[in-house]
Coordinates of C-alpha atoms in Angstrom, one line a residue:
Chain A
M16 CA 40.1 86.9 211.1
T17 CA 42.7 88.8 209.1
R18 CA 44.0 85.5 207.8
W19 CA 40.5 84.5 206.5
L20 CA 40.1 87.9 204.8
I21 CA 43.5 87.5 203.1
Y22 CA 42.5 83.9 202.1
L23 CA 39.2 85.2 200.6
Q24 CA 41.0 87.8 198.5
G25 CA 43.8 85.5 197.5
F26 CA 47.6 86.2 197.6
L27 CA 50.8 85.1 196.0
R28 CA 54.2 84.3 197.3
I29 CA 56.6 85.9 194.8
Q30 CA 60.4 86.2 194.4
I31 CA 62.2 89.2 193.2
R32 CA 65.9 90.0 192.5
A33 CA 67.8 91.1 195.6
S34 CA 69.3 94.1 193.8
A35 CA 65.9 95.6 193.1
T36 CA 64.4 94.9 196.6
E37 CA 64.5 98.4 198.2
R38 CA 63.2 100.3 195.1
F39 CA 60.5 97.7 194.5
L40 CA 59.3 97.9 198.1
N41 CA 59.3 101.7 198.2
V42 CA 57.3 101.9 195.0
C43 CA 54.8 99.4 196.2
R44 CA 54.5 101.3 199.4
N45 CA 53.9 104.5 197.6
H46 CA 51.1 102.8 195.7
R47 CA 49.5 101.8 199.0
M48 CA 50.1 98.1 198.6
V49 CA 50.5 95.8 201.6
L50 CA 53.4 93.4 201.6
W51 CA 54.2 90.9 204.3
D52 CA 56.5 88.0 205.3
I53 CA 59.4 89.7 203.5
E54 CA 62.5 87.6 203.7
K55 CA 65.9 88.4 202.2
K56 CA 67.8 85.4 200.8
E57 CA 71.2 85.7 199.1
Q58 CA 70.2 86.6 195.6
T59 CA 66.5 87.0 196.0
C60 CA 63.8 88.4 198.2
L61 CA 60.6 86.6 199.0
L62 CA 57.4 88.3 199.9
N63 CA 53.6 87.9 200.0
I64 CA 51.4 90.2 198.0
L65 CA 47.6 90.3 197.6
L66 CA 46.2 89.2 194.2
K67 CA 44.5 92.5 193.4
D68 CA 47.8 94.3 194.1
Y69 CA 49.8 91.8 192.0
L70 CA 47.4 92.5 189.1
S71 CA 48.3 96.2 189.2
L72 CA 52.0 95.5 189.4
L73 CA 52.7 95.9 185.7
P74 CA 53.8 99.6 185.7
I75 CA 55.9 99.0 188.8
V76 CA 57.5 96.0 187.2
R77 CA 58.4 98.1 184.1
K78 CA 59.8 100.7 186.4
T79 CA 61.9 98.6 188.8
K80 CA 62.5 95.5 186.7
P81 CA 62.5 93.2 189.8
G82 CA 62.3 89.9 187.8
V83 CA 59.1 88.6 189.5
V84 CA 58.7 84.9 189.8
I85 CA 55.5 83.4 191.4
L86 CA 56.3 80.7 193.9
K87 CA 52.9 79.9 195.3
R88 CA 49.2 80.8 194.8
V89 CA 47.0 80.7 197.8
G90 CA 43.3 81.7 198.4
L91 CA 39.8 81.3 197.3
P92 CA 40.1 82.8 193.7
F93 CA 42.7 80.1 192.8
F94 CA 40.5 77.4 194.4
I95 CA 37.5 78.5 192.3
A96 CA 39.7 78.5 189.2
F97 CA 40.9 75.0 190.1
M98 CA 37.3 73.9 190.7
R99 CA 36.3 75.1 187.2
K100 CA 38.7 72.7 185.7
K101 CA 37.4 69.8 187.7
S102 CA 33.8 70.8 187.4
V103 CA 32.4 67.3 187.0
F104 CA 34.1 66.1 190.2
F105 CA 32.9 69.0 192.2
S106 CA 29.4 69.0 190.9
G107 CA 29.3 65.4 191.8
L108 CA 30.5 66.2 195.2
M109 CA 27.9 69.0 195.6
I110 CA 25.2 66.7 194.5
A111 CA 26.3 64.0 197.0
V112 CA 26.4 66.5 199.8
A113 CA 22.9 67.8 198.8
F114 CA 21.7 64.3 198.7
W115 CA 22.9 63.5 202.2
V116 CA 21.5 66.7 203.5
A117 CA 18.1 66.2 201.8
S118 CA 17.8 62.6 202.8
S119 CA 18.5 63.4 206.4
L120 CA 15.1 65.2 206.5
F121 CA 13.2 62.0 205.9
V122 CA 12.5 58.8 207.9
W123 CA 14.4 55.9 206.3
N124 CA 14.2 53.2 208.9
I125 CA 11.5 52.1 211.5
R126 CA 12.8 50.0 214.4
I127 CA 10.5 48.3 216.8
E128 CA 11.7 46.7 220.0
G129 CA 10.2 45.0 223.0
N130 CA 7.2 43.5 221.2
L131 CA 6.4 39.9 222.0
E132 CA 2.7 39.3 221.7
V133 CA 2.1 42.1 219.2
S134 CA 4.1 41.0 216.1
T135 CA 6.3 43.4 214.1
D136 CA 4.1 43.0 211.0
V137 CA 1.0 44.0 213.0
M138 CA 2.8 47.0 214.4
K139 CA 4.0 48.1 210.9
S140 CA 0.5 47.8 209.5
F141 CA -0.7 49.9 212.4
L142 CA 2.0 52.5 211.6
V143 CA 0.9 52.6 208.0
E144 CA -2.6 53.3 209.0
E145 CA -1.4 56.1 211.1
G146 CA 0.4 57.5 208.1
I147 CA 3.9 56.6 209.2
R148 CA 6.0 54.8 206.6
I149 CA 9.5 54.8 205.3
G150 CA 10.1 57.9 203.2
I151 CA 7.9 60.4 205.0
P152 CA 9.3 63.7 206.2
K153 CA 10.5 63.7 209.8
S154 CA 8.4 66.8 210.4
K155 CA 5.2 64.8 209.9
V156 CA 6.0 62.4 212.7
D157 CA 4.1 63.4 215.9
I158 CA 5.9 61.3 218.6
E159 CA 3.4 62.1 221.3
Q160 CA 0.4 61.3 219.2
L161 CA 2.0 58.0 218.1
E162 CA 2.7 56.9 221.6
K163 CA -0.8 57.7 222.7
A164 CA -2.3 55.8 219.7
L165 CA -0.1 52.7 220.4
R166 CA -1.3 52.5 224.0
N167 CA -4.9 53.0 223.0
T168 CA -4.9 50.5 220.1
F169 CA -3.0 47.7 221.8
P170 CA -4.2 46.9 225.4
Q171 CA -1.2 44.6 225.9
I172 CA 1.2 47.5 225.8
V173 CA 1.7 49.1 229.2
W174 CA 4.6 51.4 228.3
T175 CA 5.8 52.9 225.0
S176 CA 8.5 55.3 224.0
A177 CA 9.2 56.6 220.5
R178 CA 12.1 58.8 219.3
M179 CA 13.9 59.9 216.2
D180 CA 17.5 58.8 216.0
G181 CA 18.8 60.6 212.9
T182 CA 16.8 59.2 210.1
S183 CA 15.6 56.2 212.1
L184 CA 12.3 56.1 214.0
S185 CA 12.8 53.8 217.1
I186 CA 9.8 52.6 218.9
F187 CA 10.3 50.8 222.3
I188 CA 7.4 49.0 223.9
K189 CA 6.8 47.0 227.0
E190 CA 3.9 44.5 227.2
N191 CA 2.0 43.3 230.1
E192 CA 4.0 40.3 231.4
T193 CA 1.6 38.9 234.0
G194 CA -0.8 37.5 231.5
E195 CA -3.7 39.6 232.7
F196 CA -5.4 41.5 230.0
R197 CA -7.0 44.9 230.2
L198 CA -10.7 45.3 230.0
E199 CA -11.9 46.0 226.5
E200 CA -14.1 48.7 227.9
P201 CA -12.6 51.5 230.0
F202 CA -13.5 51.4 233.7
M203 CA -16.7 53.4 234.3
E204 CA -17.7 54.7 237.6
D205 CA -21.2 53.3 237.7
T206 CA -20.3 49.9 236.4
A207 CA -19.7 46.7 238.4
F208 CA -17.0 44.3 237.2
D209 CA -17.2 40.7 238.3
I210 CA -14.5 38.1 238.3
V211 CA -15.7 35.1 236.3
S212 CA -14.0 31.7 236.0
D213 CA -12.7 30.7 232.6
C214 CA -12.4 27.0 233.5
E215 CA -13.6 24.2 235.7
G216 CA -11.8 23.3 238.9
M217 CA -11.5 23.6 242.6
I218 CA -10.6 26.8 244.4
V219 CA -7.4 26.3 246.6
S220 CA -6.7 29.9 247.5
M221 CA -8.7 33.1 247.5
I222 CA -7.7 36.6 248.6
V223 CA -10.4 39.2 247.9
R224 CA -9.5 42.8 247.9
S225 CA -12.6 44.3 246.4
G226 CA -16.1 42.9 245.7
V227 CA -18.3 40.3 247.3
P228 CA -17.0 36.7 247.1
R229 CA -19.6 34.2 245.9
V230 CA -17.4 31.1 246.4
K231 CA -15.0 30.0 249.0
V232 CA -11.8 27.9 249.2
G233 CA -12.6 24.2 248.5
D234 CA -15.6 25.0 246.2
T235 CA -15.8 23.4 242.8
I236 CA -16.4 25.9 240.1
K237 CA -17.6 25.7 236.5
E238 CA -16.8 27.8 233.5
D239 CA -18.4 31.3 233.4
M240 CA -19.3 31.1 237.0
V241 CA -19.2 34.4 238.9
L242 CA -16.6 34.1 241.7
V243 CA -16.4 37.7 243.0
E244 CA -19.3 40.1 242.4
G245 CA -18.7 43.8 241.9
K246 CA -22.0 44.8 243.5
I247 CA -21.6 45.5 247.2
P248 CA -24.9 45.9 249.1
I249 CA -25.2 48.8 251.5
Y250 CA -27.7 48.0 254.3
Q251 CA -30.1 50.2 256.2
E252 CA -30.6 50.1 259.9
D253 CA -33.4 47.6 259.6
G254 CA -31.3 45.2 257.6
S255 CA -32.8 45.8 254.2
I256 CA -30.6 46.8 251.3
R257 CA -30.6 50.6 250.7
E258 CA -28.5 50.6 247.6
Y259 CA -25.6 48.8 245.9
M260 CA -22.1 50.2 245.5
L261 CA -20.6 49.2 242.1
V262 CA -16.9 48.4 242.2
R263 CA -14.3 46.7 240.0
S264 CA -13.7 43.3 241.7
D265 CA -10.1 42.6 242.6
A266 CA -9.0 39.2 243.9
D267 CA -6.2 36.6 243.6
I268 CA -7.9 33.3 243.0
L269 CA -5.9 30.1 242.6
V270 CA -7.7 27.2 241.0
E271 CA -6.7 23.6 240.7
R272 CA -7.8 22.0 237.5
Q273 CA -7.0 19.5 234.8
R274 CA -5.3 20.4 231.5
Q275 CA -5.2 18.1 228.6
F276 CA -2.5 17.9 226.0
S277 CA -2.0 15.7 222.9
A278 CA 0.6 15.6 220.2
R279 CA 1.0 13.4 217.1
V280 CA 3.9 12.2 215.0
P281 CA 3.0 10.2 211.9
F282 CA 4.8 7.0 211.0
Q283 CA 5.8 8.2 207.6
Y284 CA 6.8 11.7 206.5
L285 CA 8.2 13.4 203.5
K286 CA 11.9 14.3 203.9
Q287 CA 13.6 17.0 201.9
V288 CA 16.8 15.6 200.4
Y289 CA 18.9 18.2 198.6
T290 CA 20.3 17.2 195.2
G291 CA 23.2 19.7 195.6
R292 CA 22.1 21.9 192.7
E293 CA 21.6 25.5 193.4
K294 CA 21.4 28.8 191.6
Q295 CA 22.0 32.3 192.9
S296 CA 20.7 35.6 191.5
Y297 CA 21.1 39.1 192.7
A298 CA 18.7 42.1 192.8
L299 CA 18.5 45.6 194.2
R300 CA 15.7 46.8 196.4
I301 CA 15.0 50.5 196.9
G302 CA 12.3 51.1 199.4
E303 CA 9.5 48.7 198.5
K304 CA 10.5 48.3 194.8
V305 CA 12.8 45.5 193.6
Y306 CA 15.0 45.8 190.5
F307 CA 16.8 43.2 188.4
D308 CA 15.0 40.4 190.2
R309 CA 14.8 36.9 188.8
L310 CA 11.3 35.7 189.4
E311 CA 11.2 32.4 187.5
D312 CA 11.9 29.1 189.3
A313 CA 15.2 27.5 188.5
F314 CA 14.1 24.0 189.5
F315 CA 10.9 22.0 189.5
V316 CA 11.0 21.4 193.3
Q317 CA 13.1 23.9 195.1
E318 CA 13.6 25.9 198.3
Q319 CA 14.2 29.6 198.0
I320 CA 16.1 31.8 200.4
V321 CA 16.3 35.5 200.0
T322 CA 18.8 37.4 202.0
Q323 CA 19.1 41.2 202.0
R324 CA 21.9 43.3 203.3
R325 CA 22.4 47.0 203.4
P326 CA 25.8 48.6 202.8
E327 CA 27.4 50.1 205.9
V328 CA 27.1 53.7 204.7
F329 CA 23.3 53.3 204.2
E330 CA 23.1 51.4 207.5
S331 CA 24.3 54.4 209.4
L332 CA 22.2 56.8 207.3
S333 CA 19.2 54.4 207.3
I334 CA 18.4 54.8 203.6
P335 CA 16.4 51.8 202.4
I336 CA 18.8 50.5 199.7
Y337 CA 19.4 46.8 200.0
F338 CA 21.3 44.2 198.0
L339 CA 19.2 41.0 197.6
T340 CA 20.7 37.5 197.1
R341 CA 18.2 34.9 196.0
T342 CA 19.4 31.3 196.4
Q343 CA 17.3 28.5 194.9
R344 CA 18.2 25.0 196.0
E345 CA 16.7 21.9 194.4
Y346 CA 15.5 19.1 196.6
Q347 CA 13.5 15.9 196.3
N348 CA 10.7 14.7 198.6
V349 CA 11.6 11.2 199.9
L350 CA 9.1 9.1 201.9
E351 CA 10.8 8.2 205.2
T352 CA 9.7 6.3 208.3
H353 CA 10.2 7.6 211.8
T354 CA 11.9 5.1 214.1
E355 CA 10.4 4.7 217.5
E356 CA 13.3 6.6 219.0
E357 CA 12.9 9.5 216.6
A358 CA 9.1 9.7 217.3
G359 CA 9.8 9.6 221.1
T360 CA 12.2 12.5 220.7
L361 CA 9.8 14.6 218.6
L362 CA 6.9 14.0 221.0
A363 CA 9.1 14.9 223.9
E364 CA 10.0 18.2 222.2
K365 CA 6.4 19.1 221.7
L366 CA 5.6 18.2 225.3
S367 CA 8.5 20.3 226.5
L368 CA 7.2 23.3 224.5
F369 CA 3.8 23.0 226.0
L370 CA 5.2 22.7 229.6
D371 CA 7.4 25.7 229.0
G372 CA 4.4 27.7 227.9
L373 CA 2.6 26.8 231.1
E374 CA 5.6 27.8 233.2
E375 CA 5.8 31.2 231.5
K376 CA 2.2 31.8 232.4
G377 CA 3.0 31.0 236.0
V378 CA 1.0 27.7 236.1
Q379 CA 2.1 25.2 238.7
I380 CA 2.0 21.6 237.7
I381 CA 1.0 19.3 240.6
Q382 CA 0.6 16.0 238.8
K383 CA 1.3 14.7 235.3
D384 CA 0.1 11.6 233.5
V385 CA 1.7 11.1 230.1
R386 CA 1.4 8.1 227.8
I387 CA 2.3 7.4 224.2
E388 CA 0.0 5.2 222.1
T389 CA 0.0 4.1 218.5
S390 CA -2.9 4.7 216.2
M391 CA -3.3 3.5 212.6
D392 CA -0.8 5.9 211.1
A393 CA 0.9 7.8 214.0
W394 CA 2.3 7.8 217.4
V395 CA 0.2 9.9 219.7
L396 CA 1.1 11.4 223.1
Y397 CA -1.7 12.1 225.6
G398 CA -1.0 14.1 228.7
T399 CA -3.2 14.9 231.6
F400 CA -1.9 17.5 234.0
L401 CA -3.2 18.6 237.4
V402 CA -2.3 22.3 237.6
R403 CA -2.9 25.3 239.8
E404 CA -3.3 28.6 238.0
Q405 CA -4.8 32.1 238.5
I406 CA -8.2 33.1 237.3
T407 CA -7.9 36.0 235.0
G408 CA -11.4 36.5 233.6
F409 CA -13.4 39.7 234.0
K410 CA -16.7 40.8 232.7
I411 CA -19.2 43.6 233.3
G412 CA -21.7 42.6 236.0
E413 CA -25.3 41.7 234.9
S414 CA -26.9 44.3 237.1
N415 CA -25.5 47.8 237.3
N416 CA -28.4 49.4 239.0
R417 CA -27.8 51.2 242.3
Chain B
M21 CA 70.4 128.0 210.1
K22 CA 67.1 129.5 209.3
R23 CA 65.8 126.0 209.0
D24 CA 67.1 125.0 212.4
W25 CA 65.6 128.1 214.0
M26 CA 62.3 127.4 212.4
L27 CA 62.4 123.8 213.6
Q28 CA 63.3 124.9 217.2
K29 CA 60.4 127.3 217.2
K30 CA 58.1 124.6 216.0
E31 CA 59.2 122.2 218.6
A32 CA 58.7 124.8 221.3
I33 CA 55.2 125.6 220.2
V34 CA 54.3 121.9 220.0
E35 CA 55.7 121.3 223.5
E36 CA 54.0 124.3 224.9
L37 CA 50.6 123.3 223.5
G38 CA 51.1 119.7 224.4
L39 CA 50.5 118.5 220.9
P40 CA 51.7 115.0 219.8
G41 CA 55.1 115.4 218.4
D42 CA 55.0 112.5 215.8
I43 CA 52.0 114.0 214.0
C44 CA 52.9 117.7 214.2
L45 CA 56.6 117.3 213.7
G46 CA 56.5 114.2 211.5
E47 CA 59.0 112.3 213.8
M48 CA 59.7 108.6 213.2
Q49 CA 58.4 106.4 216.0
I50 CA 60.1 103.1 216.9
H51 CA 58.5 100.7 219.3
L52 CA 60.8 97.9 220.5
M53 CA 59.4 94.7 222.1
G54 CA 62.4 93.0 223.7
S55 CA 65.0 92.3 221.1
R56 CA 62.8 90.3 218.8
L57 CA 60.4 92.8 217.4
A58 CA 60.5 96.4 216.3
R59 CA 57.5 98.4 215.0
V60 CA 58.4 101.5 213.0
E61 CA 56.0 104.3 212.1
N62 CA 56.2 107.6 210.2
Y63 CA 59.2 106.6 208.2
G64 CA 60.0 108.0 204.7
K65 CA 61.4 105.2 202.7
L66 CA 63.5 102.1 202.9
L67 CA 67.1 102.7 202.1
A68 CA 68.6 99.3 202.5
Y69 CA 67.4 95.9 203.4
E70 CA 69.7 93.0 204.4
D71 CA 69.1 90.3 206.9
T72 CA 71.8 91.9 209.1
G73 CA 70.5 95.5 208.9
I74 CA 67.6 97.6 207.8
V75 CA 68.1 101.3 207.1
M76 CA 65.1 103.7 206.9
Q77 CA 64.9 107.4 206.1
G78 CA 63.0 109.6 208.5
K79 CA 62.1 113.2 208.1
R80 CA 65.3 114.5 209.6
C81 CA 67.5 111.5 210.2
K82 CA 68.2 108.0 209.1
V83 CA 67.6 105.0 211.4
S84 CA 69.5 101.7 211.1
V85 CA 68.2 98.6 212.9
E86 CA 71.0 96.0 213.1
G87 CA 71.0 92.4 214.1
R88 CA 70.8 88.9 212.8
G89 CA 68.1 87.1 210.7
L90 CA 66.0 90.3 210.2
S91 CA 62.8 90.0 208.2
I92 CA 59.9 92.4 207.6
A93 CA 56.7 91.0 209.0
Y94 CA 54.6 93.6 207.1
F95 CA 55.4 96.7 205.1
T96 CA 52.7 99.3 204.5
K97 CA 52.5 103.0 203.8
E98 CA 51.9 103.8 207.5
D99 CA 54.2 101.4 209.3
M100 CA 56.3 98.3 209.2
E101 CA 57.3 95.5 211.6
I102 CA 60.8 94.1 211.8
R103 CA 61.4 90.7 213.4
G104 CA 64.5 88.9 214.2
C105 CA 67.4 89.2 216.6
I106 CA 67.8 93.0 217.0
A107 CA 71.2 94.0 218.3
C108 CA 70.9 97.8 218.2
V109 CA 69.1 100.7 216.8
K110 CA 71.3 103.5 215.4
Y111 CA 70.5 107.1 214.4
L112 CA 72.7 108.0 211.4

């Protein structure tokens, strides 16, 4: 503590002649000056003295003639004097510090993770509607309200978590993976919900947990047919129906049905052949505004790729300053013809994508019948698949009267 | 002689009343901490300062602190602190 007080006042390390040491020290002592770290060298004596005491040394110096030489200046007064000479540097430093401090009070980055069905653009549009965008003060972000609004607006989202990491707003979501979708209307106590088929087929398995089944295993069903009714009759002693209990039907129903698929690859197609000529330009993006951007096309037919990168400092601080690189590459459209082998490969890729999609949804493929035919101008793949899949359709029952 | 008699009387009164001697009689106080540090209070002035010996004037006597590598840690109106390798303290 004493060291800090001394630093704040400022002190000097001075050297005096050895012959004048005792007299000088006694006179300083009589003037109530504090001296410290006094060391005797051969011809000199070194000591520390406070700046304010040094400034009142003049009469003492005249009296004792010690031959004072200043060796070192330490303390805040000297630092301030030094700063005055480098005022531009230090004002720049102060402005930079103020900038970092001020910018840490705003949201400069919004990160969304975990979204599959709900695209990032849709999420960002939703956030803008909620008043959350890059550049808003952190104090205006209500995390709880945001999480609630996300769950209410997107039925696919089953879990959401939002938090502020420095100047970055991170939103993590988890979507419903089973493929079932939530009812558009909230579950109401006096409402019956029926399970309705969304396709034609034959029932191969049925486990009913709630509701009255209207079909059984082996039945052939049509689209929009009620499979499980949410209206359970309650009978009186004489066998007549006293009232109906309205429930939300719950059942696992597996249906065997046919799915069709077709894909097309034309004989001729336009192939992009690059000429090798390209041009690059650079721009600066701050927030949503772009500066020094070259907007005109360099070539008649071209492909344009814009990459943006953020310097590492801004990356850690999440300030939206990006350097854009715009690359324009010239190409020519050349008419090419697919060989039979190429067409087969492309069709196989499309078929594979379709089958992967079915697999993700948990659809079991029992039989497949795939053939490739040629039409006037293309190869066409037709596929018929016998599949087993879950019924997922719900709707509000027609009669909700008790 | 008169002075010595007065001093003796004063000492007797101070001792009888149990008053602190350093304040009432202005005696120099020396606190030694091992052989590395000595704190001196109530001294008059510095008579000599070398790295092998420091001589101070008290009210009635002189005190010499001798040793090697002696330096003064701080030097104020009230007290001072001597550091170094202290060999002996002499009353001159």
